[in-house]
Tab-separated table of C-alpha atoms and ligand atoms in Angstrom:
chain	number	residue	atom	x	y	z
A	1	UNK	CA	33.354	-23.597	-9.084
A	2	UNK	CA	30.419	-25.702	-10.209
A	3	UNK	CA	27.313	-24.255	-11.759
A	4	UNK	CA	25.410	-25.180	-8.598
A	5	UNK	CA	27.121	-22.174	-6.970
A	6	UNK	CA	25.971	-19.718	-9.581
A	7	UNK	CA	24.272	-16.748	-7.939
A	8	UNK	CA	20.686	-16.292	-9.067
A	9	UNK	CA	17.801	-14.053	-8.135
A	10	UNK	CA	16.296	-16.900	-6.132
A	11	UNK	CA	19.530	-17.606	-4.288
A	12	UNK	CA	20.140	-14.040	-3.128
A	13	UNK	CA	16.680	-12.535	-2.633
A	14	UNK	CA	16.350	-13.524	1.038
A	15	UNK	CA	19.774	-12.093	1.870
A	16	UNK	CA	18.985	-8.816	0.155
A	17	UNK	CA	15.717	-8.659	2.071
A	18	UNK	CA	17.618	-9.370	5.303
A	19	UNK	CA	20.204	-6.664	4.519
A	20	UNK	CA	17.439	-4.129	3.907
A	21	UNK	CA	15.637	-5.042	7.137
A	22	UNK	CA	18.901	-4.582	9.073
A	23	UNK	CA	18.977	-0.961	7.946
A	24	UNK	CA	16.559	0.642	10.406
A	25	UNK	CA	14.521	2.955	8.194
A	26	UNK	CA	11.806	3.760	10.744
A	27	UNK	CA	9.725	6.713	9.680
A	28	UNK	CA	8.488	8.684	12.686
A	29	UNK	CA	6.842	11.288	10.500
A	30	UNK	CA	9.121	14.073	11.769
A	31	UNK	CA	12.249	13.469	9.696
A	32	UNK	CA	14.174	11.925	12.591
A	33	UNK	CA	14.293	8.454	11.041
A	34	UNK	CA	17.799	6.992	11.007
A	35	UNK	CA	18.170	4.992	7.842
A	36	UNK	CA	16.627	6.171	4.573
A	37	UNK	CA	19.937	7.529	3.303
A	38	UNK	CA	21.734	4.283	4.161
A	39	UNK	CA	19.030	2.259	2.421
A	40	UNK	CA	19.250	4.466	-0.680
A	41	UNK	CA	23.020	3.923	-0.780
A	42	UNK	CA	22.678	0.178	-0.290
A	43	UNK	CA	20.197	-0.016	-3.162
A	44	UNK	CA	22.453	2.116	-5.375
A	45	UNK	CA	25.423	-0.183	-4.660
A	46	UNK	CA	23.403	-3.268	-5.550
A	47	UNK	CA	22.517	-1.718	-8.887
A	48	UNK	CA	25.917	-0.137	-9.609
A	49	UNK	CA	27.620	-3.516	-9.209
A	50	UNK	CA	26.292	-4.436	-12.633
A	51	UNK	CA	27.108	-1.213	-14.394
A	52	UNK	CA	23.974	0.844	-13.824
A	53	UNK	CA	24.274	4.458	-12.753
A	54	UNK	CA	21.563	4.968	-10.154
A	55	UNK	CA	20.915	8.474	-8.838
A	56	UNK	CA	20.187	9.325	-5.235
A	57	UNK	CA	17.830	12.243	-4.627
A	58	UNK	CA	17.668	13.894	-1.244
A	59	UNK	CA	14.528	15.948	-0.620
A	60	UNK	CA	15.711	16.976	2.859
A	61	UNK	CA	18.619	15.877	5.006
A	62	UNK	CA	18.655	12.078	5.067
A	63	UNK	CA	15.419	11.734	3.100
A	64	UNK	CA	16.920	9.872	0.167
A	65	UNK	CA	15.385	7.953	-2.737
A	66	UNK	CA	17.195	6.004	-5.453
A	67	UNK	CA	16.121	5.988	-9.087
A	68	UNK	CA	17.574	4.269	-12.122
A	69	UNK	CA	16.469	3.699	-15.695
A	70	UNK	CA	17.291	0.458	-17.489
A	71	UNK	CA	17.168	0.641	-21.254
A	72	UNK	CA	14.799	-1.766	-22.949
A	73	UNK	CA	15.088	-3.608	-26.272
A	74	UNK	CA	12.505	-1.369	-27.880
A	75	UNK	CA	13.062	2.179	-26.742
A	76	UNK	CA	10.103	3.468	-28.713
A	77	UNK	CA	7.764	1.663	-26.330
A	78	UNK	CA	6.524	3.476	-23.216
A	79	UNK	CA	8.367	2.719	-20.003
A	80	UNK	CA	7.308	0.665	-17.004
A	81	UNK	CA	7.900	1.895	-13.476
A	82	UNK	CA	8.600	-0.496	-10.598
A	83	UNK	CA	8.440	1.389	-7.318
A	84	UNK	CA	8.903	0.438	-3.704
A	85	UNK	CA	9.378	2.379	-0.510
A	86	UNK	CA	12.362	1.740	1.738
A	87	UNK	CA	10.981	3.318	4.914
A	88	UNK	CA	9.041	1.330	7.486
A	89	UNK	CA	6.774	2.119	10.403
A	90	UNK	CA	8.526	1.981	13.790
A	91	UNK	CA	8.562	-1.259	15.795
A	92	UNK	CA	8.696	-1.852	19.535
A	93	UNK	CA	11.345	-4.564	20.045
A	94	UNK	CA	9.852	-5.710	23.374
A	95	UNK	CA	6.741	-6.991	21.603
A	96	UNK	CA	8.646	-9.140	19.114
A	97	UNK	CA	9.884	-12.750	19.137
A	98	UNK	CA	13.037	-11.671	17.268
A	99	UNK	CA	14.516	-8.176	17.130
A	100	UNK	CA	12.546	-6.256	14.471
A	101	UNK	CA	15.731	-5.057	12.780
A	102	UNK	CA	17.645	-8.340	12.943
A	103	UNK	CA	16.425	-9.652	9.602
A	104	UNK	CA	16.741	-13.117	11.071
A	105	UNK	CA	16.107	-15.985	8.648
A	106	UNK	CA	14.534	-18.796	10.621
A	107	UNK	CA	11.606	-21.216	10.320
A	108	UNK	CA	11.612	-20.624	6.568
A	109	UNK	CA	10.902	-16.905	6.933
A	110	UNK	CA	12.763	-13.621	6.864
A	111	UNK	CA	11.688	-11.806	10.017
A	112	UNK	CA	11.640	-8.116	10.711
A	113	UNK	CA	9.971	-4.776	10.236
A	114	UNK	CA	9.442	-4.274	6.515
A	115	UNK	CA	9.406	-7.997	5.653
A	116	UNK	CA	6.062	-7.565	3.881
A	117	UNK	CA	5.815	-3.759	3.807
A	118	UNK	CA	7.761	-3.621	1.643
A	119	UNK	CA	11.388	-4.609	1.730
A	120	UNK	CA	10.263	-7.954	0.311
A	121	UNK	CA	9.357	-6.311	-2.999
A	122	UNK	CA	12.424	-4.049	-2.895
A	123	UNK	CA	14.570	-7.160	-2.515
A	124	UNK	CA	12.711	-9.056	-5.227
A	125	UNK	CA	13.109	-6.154	-7.646
A	126	UNK	CA	16.830	-5.860	-6.890
A	127	UNK	CA	17.416	-9.612	-7.130
A	128	UNK	CA	15.582	-9.900	-10.459
A	129	UNK	CA	17.240	-6.876	-12.014
A	130	UNK	CA	20.684	-7.973	-10.822
A	131	UNK	CA	20.122	-11.406	-12.324
A	132	UNK	CA	18.996	-9.966	-15.620
A	133	UNK	CA	22.063	-7.733	-15.755
A	134	UNK	CA	24.337	-10.607	-14.736
A	135	UNK	CA	23.008	-12.770	-17.537
A	136	UNK	CA	22.676	-9.969	-20.097
A	137	UNK	CA	18.902	-10.080	-20.475
A	138	UNK	CA	17.464	-6.705	-21.456
A	139	UNK	CA	13.866	-5.917	-20.585
A	140	UNK	CA	11.600	-5.550	-23.633
A	141	UNK	CA	10.974	-1.891	-22.806
A	142	UNK	CA	12.517	0.746	-20.559
A	143	UNK	CA	12.250	0.015	-16.870
A	144	UNK	CA	12.429	2.772	-14.293
A	145	UNK	CA	13.132	1.580	-10.770
A	146	UNK	CA	12.342	3.877	-7.851
A	147	UNK	CA	13.189	3.041	-4.234
A	148	UNK	CA	11.479	5.714	-2.228
A	149	UNK	CA	11.660	7.427	1.126
A	150	UNK	CA	8.749	8.537	3.276
A	151	UNK	CA	5.821	6.481	1.996
A	152	UNK	CA	4.700	5.677	5.533
A	153	UNK	CA	4.172	9.378	6.263
A	154	UNK	CA	2.443	10.221	2.980
A	155	UNK	CA	5.397	10.330	0.588
A	156	UNK	CA	6.022	14.090	0.761
A	157	UNK	CA	9.800	13.522	0.952
A	158	UNK	CA	9.799	10.585	-1.455
A	159	UNK	CA	7.392	9.937	-4.319
A	160	UNK	CA	5.660	13.322	-4.084
A	161	UNK	CA	9.015	15.151	-4.160
A	162	UNK	CA	10.241	13.241	-7.216
A	163	UNK	CA	6.975	13.655	-9.100
A	164	UNK	CA	6.877	17.412	-8.429
A	165	UNK	CA	10.580	18.228	-8.768
A	166	UNK	CA	11.995	15.573	-11.088
A	167	UNK	CA	9.171	14.451	-13.371
A	168	UNK	CA	11.739	13.940	-16.160
A	169	UNK	CA	12.799	10.730	-14.400
A	170	UNK	CA	9.481	9.210	-15.407
A	171	UNK	CA	9.422	10.551	-18.960
A	172	UNK	CA	7.552	8.163	-21.250
A	173	UNK	CA	6.420	5.933	-18.393
A	174	UNK	CA	2.769	4.930	-18.750
A	175	UNK	CA	2.344	2.058	-16.300
A	176	UNK	CA	3.624	1.106	-12.884
A	177	UNK	CA	3.648	-1.720	-10.393
A	178	UNK	CA	4.247	-1.365	-6.654
A	179	UNK	CA	2.513	-2.253	-3.394
A	180	UNK	CA	-0.042	-3.512	-2.079
A	181	UNK	CA	-1.016	-6.493	-4.201
A	182	UNK	CA	0.044	-9.688	-5.923
A	183	UNK	CA	-0.166	-11.783	-2.752
A	184	UNK	CA	-2.064	-15.055	-2.736
A	185	UNK	CA	-5.265	-16.153	-1.065
A	186	UNK	CA	-5.892	-19.885	-1.352
A	187	UNK	CA	-9.603	-20.523	-1.881
A	188	UNK	CA	-9.404	-24.313	-2.259
A	189	UNK	CA	-7.416	-27.000	-4.116
A	190	UNK	CA	-8.544	-25.637	-7.443
A	191	UNK	CA	-8.106	-21.924	-6.982
A	192	UNK	CA	-5.606	-19.519	-5.573
A	193	UNK	CA	-6.430	-15.861	-5.993
A	194	UNK	CA	-3.688	-13.264	-6.346
A	195	UNK	CA	-5.076	-9.910	-5.373
A	196	UNK	CA	-3.884	-7.167	-7.699
A	197	UNK	CA	-4.574	-3.658	-6.445
A	198	UNK	CA	-6.401	-1.611	-9.077
A	199	UNK	CA	-8.082	0.921	-6.814
A	200	UNK	CA	-7.466	2.864	-3.632
A	201	UNK	CA	-9.847	4.632	-1.349
A	202	UNK	CA	-9.436	8.375	-0.947
A	203	UNK	CA	-8.954	10.169	2.323
A	204	UNK	CA	-10.380	13.179	4.125
A	205	UNK	CA	-8.861	13.893	7.502
A	206	UNK	CA	-10.916	16.627	9.105
A	207	UNK	CA	-11.532	18.743	12.150
A	208	UNK	CA	-15.056	19.323	13.384
A	209	UNK	CA	-15.803	22.394	15.465
A	210	UNK	CA	-18.886	23.469	17.373
A	211	UNK	CA	-19.116	26.985	18.785
A	212	UNK	CA	-21.367	27.376	21.814
A	213	UNK	CA	-22.024	29.817	24.633
A	214	UNK	CA	-19.214	29.916	27.180
A	215	UNK	CA	-20.132	30.306	30.811
A	216	UNK	CA	-19.908	29.208	34.415
A	217	UNK	CA	-20.268	25.504	35.059
A	218	UNK	CA	-22.819	26.102	37.808
A	219	UNK	CA	-25.262	27.814	35.444
A	220	UNK	CA	-27.781	26.276	33.117
A	221	UNK	CA	-26.649	26.427	29.503
A	222	UNK	CA	-28.706	25.231	26.549
A	223	UNK	CA	-25.898	25.965	24.116
A	224	UNK	CA	-23.035	23.864	25.477
A	225	UNK	CA	-20.479	23.249	22.706
A	226	UNK	CA	-19.324	19.949	24.222
A	227	UNK	CA	-22.856	18.550	24.377
A	228	UNK	CA	-23.609	19.608	20.814
A	229	UNK	CA	-20.354	18.259	19.438
A	230	UNK	CA	-20.574	14.957	21.291
A	231	UNK	CA	-24.046	14.313	19.950
A	232	UNK	CA	-22.877	14.927	16.406
A	233	UNK	CA	-19.746	12.799	16.835
A	234	UNK	CA	-21.768	9.942	18.346
A	235	UNK	CA	-24.227	10.088	15.430
A	236	UNK	CA	-21.337	9.911	12.987
A	237	UNK	CA	-19.544	7.143	14.878
A	238	UNK	CA	-22.674	4.982	14.796
A	239	UNK	CA	-23.585	5.842	11.232
A	240	UNK	CA	-23.197	3.152	8.626
A	241	UNK	CA	-22.668	4.452	5.134
A	242	UNK	CA	-24.566	2.508	2.457
A	243	UNK	CA	-23.119	-0.475	0.614
A	244	UNK	CA	-21.566	0.676	-2.650
A	245	UNK	CA	-20.210	-1.924	-5.060
A	246	UNK	CA	-17.515	-0.241	-7.166
A	247	UNK	CA	-16.513	-1.722	-10.496
A	248	UNK	CA	-13.371	-3.104	-8.840
A	249	UNK	CA	-15.301	-4.883	-6.102
A	250	UNK	CA	-17.797	-6.149	-8.678
A	251	UNK	CA	-14.975	-7.588	-10.796
A	252	UNK	CA	-13.478	-9.158	-7.681
A	253	UNK	CA	-16.799	-10.787	-6.808
A	254	UNK	CA	-17.239	-12.071	-10.342
A	255	UNK	CA	-13.824	-13.719	-10.266
A	256	UNK	CA	-14.390	-15.150	-6.810
A	257	UNK	CA	-17.823	-16.489	-7.812
A	258	UNK	CA	-16.240	-18.119	-10.813
A	259	UNK	CA	-13.446	-19.666	-8.730
A	260	UNK	CA	-15.910	-21.006	-6.175
A	261	UNK	CA	-18.474	-22.093	-8.720
A	262	UNK	CA	-21.207	-20.294	-6.787
A	263	UNK	CA	-22.976	-17.044	-7.459
A	264	UNK	CA	-22.047	-14.491	-4.806
A	265	UNK	CA	-24.699	-11.881	-4.266
A	266	UNK	CA	-23.243	-8.363	-3.954
A	267	UNK	CA	-26.203	-7.470	-1.765
A	268	UNK	CA	-25.320	-10.263	0.641
A	269	UNK	CA	-21.791	-9.354	1.509
A	270	UNK	CA	-21.908	-11.119	4.877
A	271	UNK	CA	-21.845	-14.488	3.120
A	272	UNK	CA	-19.030	-13.350	0.817
A	273	UNK	CA	-16.930	-12.077	3.704
A	274	UNK	CA	-17.375	-15.402	5.487
A	275	UNK	CA	-15.856	-17.189	2.476
A	276	UNK	CA	-12.913	-14.794	2.482
A	277	UNK	CA	-11.622	-15.664	5.949
A	278	UNK	CA	-8.414	-13.764	6.664
A	279	UNK	CA	-8.740	-11.223	3.877
A	280	UNK	CA	-12.345	-10.357	4.737
A	281	UNK	CA	-11.052	-7.403	6.733
A	282	UNK	CA	-9.299	-5.979	3.674
A	283	UNK	CA	-12.272	-6.456	1.368
A	284	UNK	CA	-14.966	-5.562	3.911
A	285	UNK	CA	-13.704	-2.050	4.396
A	286	UNK	CA	-13.850	-1.323	0.670
A	287	UNK	CA	-17.606	-1.803	0.444
A	288	UNK	CA	-18.567	1.535	1.961
A	289	UNK	CA	-17.342	4.983	2.779
A	290	UNK	CA	-16.267	5.280	6.393
A	291	UNK	CA	-15.760	8.111	8.882
A	292	UNK	CA	-14.235	7.274	12.242
A	293	UNK	CA	-13.971	9.830	15.075
A	294	UNK	CA	-10.377	9.645	16.347
A	295	UNK	CA	-9.698	12.675	18.609
A	296	UNK	CA	-11.643	14.979	20.922
A	297	UNK	CA	-10.763	18.338	22.439
A	298	UNK	CA	-12.561	20.858	24.626
A	299	UNK	CA	-12.402	22.711	27.895
A	300	UNK	CA	-9.701	23.725	30.343
A	301	UNK	CA	-11.342	23.810	33.783
A	302	UNK	CA	-14.028	21.730	35.430
A	303	UNK	CA	-16.275	24.681	36.317
A	304	UNK	CA	-15.997	26.494	32.993
A	305	UNK	CA	-18.185	25.712	29.999
A	306	UNK	CA	-15.914	26.286	26.997
A	307	UNK	CA	-17.054	28.256	23.982
A	308	UNK	CA	-15.772	25.660	21.572
A	309	UNK	CA	-15.329	21.913	21.183
A	310	UNK	CA	-13.458	20.023	18.462
A	311	UNK	CA	-13.149	16.513	17.157
A	312	UNK	CA	-11.005	14.890	14.489
A	313	UNK	CA	-12.355	12.381	12.020
A	314	UNK	CA	-10.592	9.979	9.671
A	315	UNK	CA	-12.785	9.754	6.592
A	316	UNK	CA	-12.230	7.334	3.700
A	317	UNK	CA	-14.224	7.325	0.505
A	318	UNK	CA	-14.577	4.916	-2.381
A	319	UNK	CA	-13.533	5.872	-5.899
A	320	UNK	CA	-16.487	7.661	-7.481
A	321	UNK	CA	-18.261	8.371	-4.193
A	322	UNK	CA	-16.508	11.443	-2.823
A	323	UNK	CA	-19.385	13.873	-3.342
A	324	UNK	CA	-21.867	11.475	-1.866
A	325	UNK	CA	-19.563	10.949	1.097
A	326	UNK	CA	-19.269	14.638	1.915
A	327	UNK	CA	-22.981	15.310	1.483
A	328	UNK	CA	-23.904	12.400	3.703
A	329	UNK	CA	-21.314	13.403	6.271
A	330	UNK	CA	-22.755	16.903	6.520
A	331	UNK	CA	-26.280	15.641	6.812
A	332	UNK	CA	-25.309	13.298	9.669
A	333	UNK	CA	-23.335	16.011	11.456
A	334	UNK	CA	-26.050	18.633	11.158
A	335	UNK	CA	-25.877	22.405	10.729
A	336	UNK	CA	-24.110	23.233	13.997
A	337	UNK	CA	-20.865	21.493	13.077
A	338	UNK	CA	-18.219	23.313	11.090
A	339	UNK	CA	-16.106	20.892	9.063
A	340	UNK	CA	-12.547	21.722	7.943
A	341	UNK	CA	-10.254	19.582	5.819
A	342	UNK	CA	-6.827	18.890	7.328
A	343	UNK	CA	-5.488	16.443	4.802
A	344	UNK	CA	-6.879	15.181	1.538
A	345	UNK	CA	-5.872	12.426	-0.829
A	346	UNK	CA	-7.729	11.294	-3.916
A	347	UNK	CA	-9.184	7.893	-4.624
A	348	UNK	CA	-7.811	5.856	-7.533
A	349	UNK	CA	-9.363	3.306	-9.802
A	350	UNK	CA	-8.220	1.709	-13.027
A	351	UNK	CA	-9.784	-1.114	-14.965
A	352	UNK	CA	-8.552	-4.678	-14.723
A	353	UNK	CA	-7.695	-5.287	-18.343
A	354	UNK	CA	-5.051	-4.770	-21.005
A	355	UNK	CA	-1.689	-6.276	-21.861
A	356	UNK	CA	-0.095	-5.589	-18.491
A	357	UNK	CA	-2.853	-7.430	-16.635
A	358	UNK	CA	-2.491	-10.301	-19.121
A	359	UNK	CA	1.234	-10.343	-18.360
A	360	UNK	CA	0.468	-10.688	-14.646
A	361	UNK	CA	-1.979	-13.539	-15.262
A	362	UNK	CA	0.411	-15.394	-17.547
A	363	UNK	CA	3.441	-14.962	-15.278
A	364	UNK	CA	1.494	-16.128	-12.229
A	365	UNK	CA	-0.012	-19.119	-13.994
A	366	UNK	CA	3.366	-20.257	-15.292
A	367	UNK	CA	4.515	-20.634	-11.684
A	368	UNK	CA	1.224	-21.663	-10.112
A	369	UNK	CA	-1.266	-23.598	-12.289
A	370	UNK	CA	-4.211	-22.714	-10.032
A	371	UNK	CA	-3.369	-18.992	-9.953
A	372	UNK	CA	-6.010	-16.444	-10.808
A	373	UNK	CA	-5.226	-12.731	-10.661
A	374	UNK	CA	-8.160	-10.686	-9.398
A	375	UNK	CA	-8.555	-6.947	-8.873
A	376	UNK	CA	-9.209	-5.423	-5.473
A	377	UNK	CA	-9.483	-2.028	-3.851
A	378	UNK	CA	-7.052	-1.016	-1.080
A	379	UNK	CA	-8.602	0.789	1.854
A	380	UNK	CA	-5.455	2.857	2.413
A	381	UNK	CA	-3.164	4.848	0.164
A	382	UNK	CA	0.233	4.286	-1.440
A	383	UNK	CA	2.764	6.196	-3.527
A	384	UNK	CA	0.567	5.322	-6.526
A	385	UNK	CA	-1.439	8.440	-5.694
A	386	UNK	CA	1.603	10.579	-6.558
A	387	UNK	CA	2.539	8.697	-9.706
A	388	UNK	CA	-0.999	8.897	-10.980
A	389	UNK	CA	-0.494	12.670	-11.276
A	390	UNK	CA	1.952	11.944	-14.105
A	391	UNK	CA	-0.735	10.009	-15.943
A	392	UNK	CA	0.818	6.688	-14.945
A	393	UNK	CA	-1.596	3.782	-14.610
A	394	UNK	CA	-0.748	2.115	-11.322
A	395	UNK	CA	-1.200	-1.441	-10.109
A	396	UNK	CA	-0.336	-3.052	-6.798
A	397	UNK	CA	1.574	-6.119	-7.930
A	398	UNK	CA	4.327	-7.514	-5.726
A	399	UNK	CA	3.864	-11.221	-6.407
A	400	UNK	CA	4.055	-13.422	-3.335
A	401	UNK	CA	2.782	-16.926	-2.747
A	402	UNK	CA	1.756	-17.365	0.865
A	403	UNK	CA	0.912	-20.368	3.009
A	404	UNK	CA	-2.892	-20.502	3.475
A	405	UNK	CA	-2.622	-20.149	7.257
A	406	UNK	CA	-0.509	-16.975	7.317
A	407	UNK	CA	-2.443	-13.888	8.469
A	408	UNK	CA	-0.986	-11.705	5.760
A	409	UNK	CA	-3.170	-8.650	6.355
A	410	UNK	CA	-2.145	-8.793	10.019
A	411	UNK	CA	1.546	-8.654	9.052
A	412	UNK	CA	1.298	-5.088	7.748
A	413	UNK	CA	2.644	-2.829	10.489
A	414	UNK	CA	2.175	-5.850	12.793
A	415	UNK	CA	4.265	-7.587	15.426
A	416	UNK	CA	6.489	-10.455	14.163
A	417	UNK	CA	6.174	-9.264	10.579
A	418	UNK	CA	7.771	-11.923	8.392
A	419	UNK	CA	7.801	-13.257	4.864
A	420	UNK	CA	8.314	-16.876	3.748
A	421	UNK	CA	11.586	-17.395	1.862
A	422	UNK	CA	9.731	-19.644	-0.586
A	423	UNK	CA	7.273	-16.803	-1.162
A	424	UNK	CA	10.145	-14.502	-2.094
A	425	UNK	CA	11.592	-17.100	-4.454
A	426	UNK	CA	8.209	-17.551	-6.074
A	427	UNK	CA	7.982	-13.769	-6.337
A	428	UNK	CA	11.263	-13.366	-8.189
A	429	UNK	CA	10.333	-16.068	-10.675
A	430	UNK	CA	7.000	-14.394	-11.385
A	431	UNK	CA	8.498	-10.924	-11.526
A	432	UNK	CA	11.200	-12.063	-13.936
A	433	UNK	CA	8.622	-13.624	-16.258
A	434	UNK	CA	6.381	-10.596	-15.904
A	435	UNK	CA	9.156	-8.242	-17.023
A	436	UNK	CA	9.650	-10.334	-20.167
A	437	UNK	CA	5.917	-10.223	-20.911
A	438	UNK	CA	5.245	-6.620	-19.891
B	1	LIG	ZN1	3.907	-0.043	2.308
């Protein structure tokens, strides 16, 4: 057999991604998902083939995650965690060009649910690690790999479970990479930005309640709970929270200004968002706190004024602006509205500096001369929120070079989710270099 047949990370990454997509790991949020256990076993087999001894942890029936530690050259150095989730959001096959769990490789892309969120990174990690084991290349420091269940429903049965119940797995780990970052945005011929996630918005899901005077629908009533609540909800829905430029967004703007050779004014974000095209949506929502009304409930009969009305609100706050968010929220809602928290998650923010960031820059530039890593804030949340509780500094870095015309943000949880095979190959080359530099 000639050397041209030698298996490499680049030659097998698309197939691994396809195999993972074919395992339907839909997460319905109620534990009924069919495939997390199968995915955990598949991952474990891929790693065991080269002598590793991965462990599978089941937090509840079928809710399985796989973890393995790979010894580094210098064991006195702190470890690096690479984490990815194996679950996906459900997909409705009727809406798709190809079946969402076919993993079809066509038109230069791997198609299917999870292709960018985030079986691409799972596959890249596996392909790179397998290649390093195959060719006997140790990482410079300990690597912990975690392939996790349940991220799409908050991580309770995946990352959160491991952090709370098995923190020893992450002993000595100080830094981590995972989703959602490392993908490219081509500005022009001279600059391609790779957005590294260094911050995440926090979350307050809440229920609003107004108590009023119940009564007959034929009577006058100046204390109707529905009327009161609707006024408050409408005020909130129309309210625009003030522009707040976090240090992450400021650093992003500085880098973008530099790449464009023009000074972007943080106060004039409309112009900046225009320049950003497809990723404007992602950046635009990290400039302010937001609170969107999402559910309403009141009443049970057309001629009865109920004593109570409720609404649900999805609130998201920027790192450093939680107190301001809650105070402003209450002032918009007014004194009649009782606000209860249903679900809370913290905001995250780390600085865009240090040796690990340098390693990202260097690895990217070695594969793409016009690459420039820039920090950005994610409007949602990831498993990083759990790992941060162990003092681990988390970055979203799953390197991927994308064609300029691909609506990458629209791929997440979208119809016809797909990832370019060349993007995956680029990703494994960068990831392999990054591990050597990290
Ligand atoms: Zn994800």
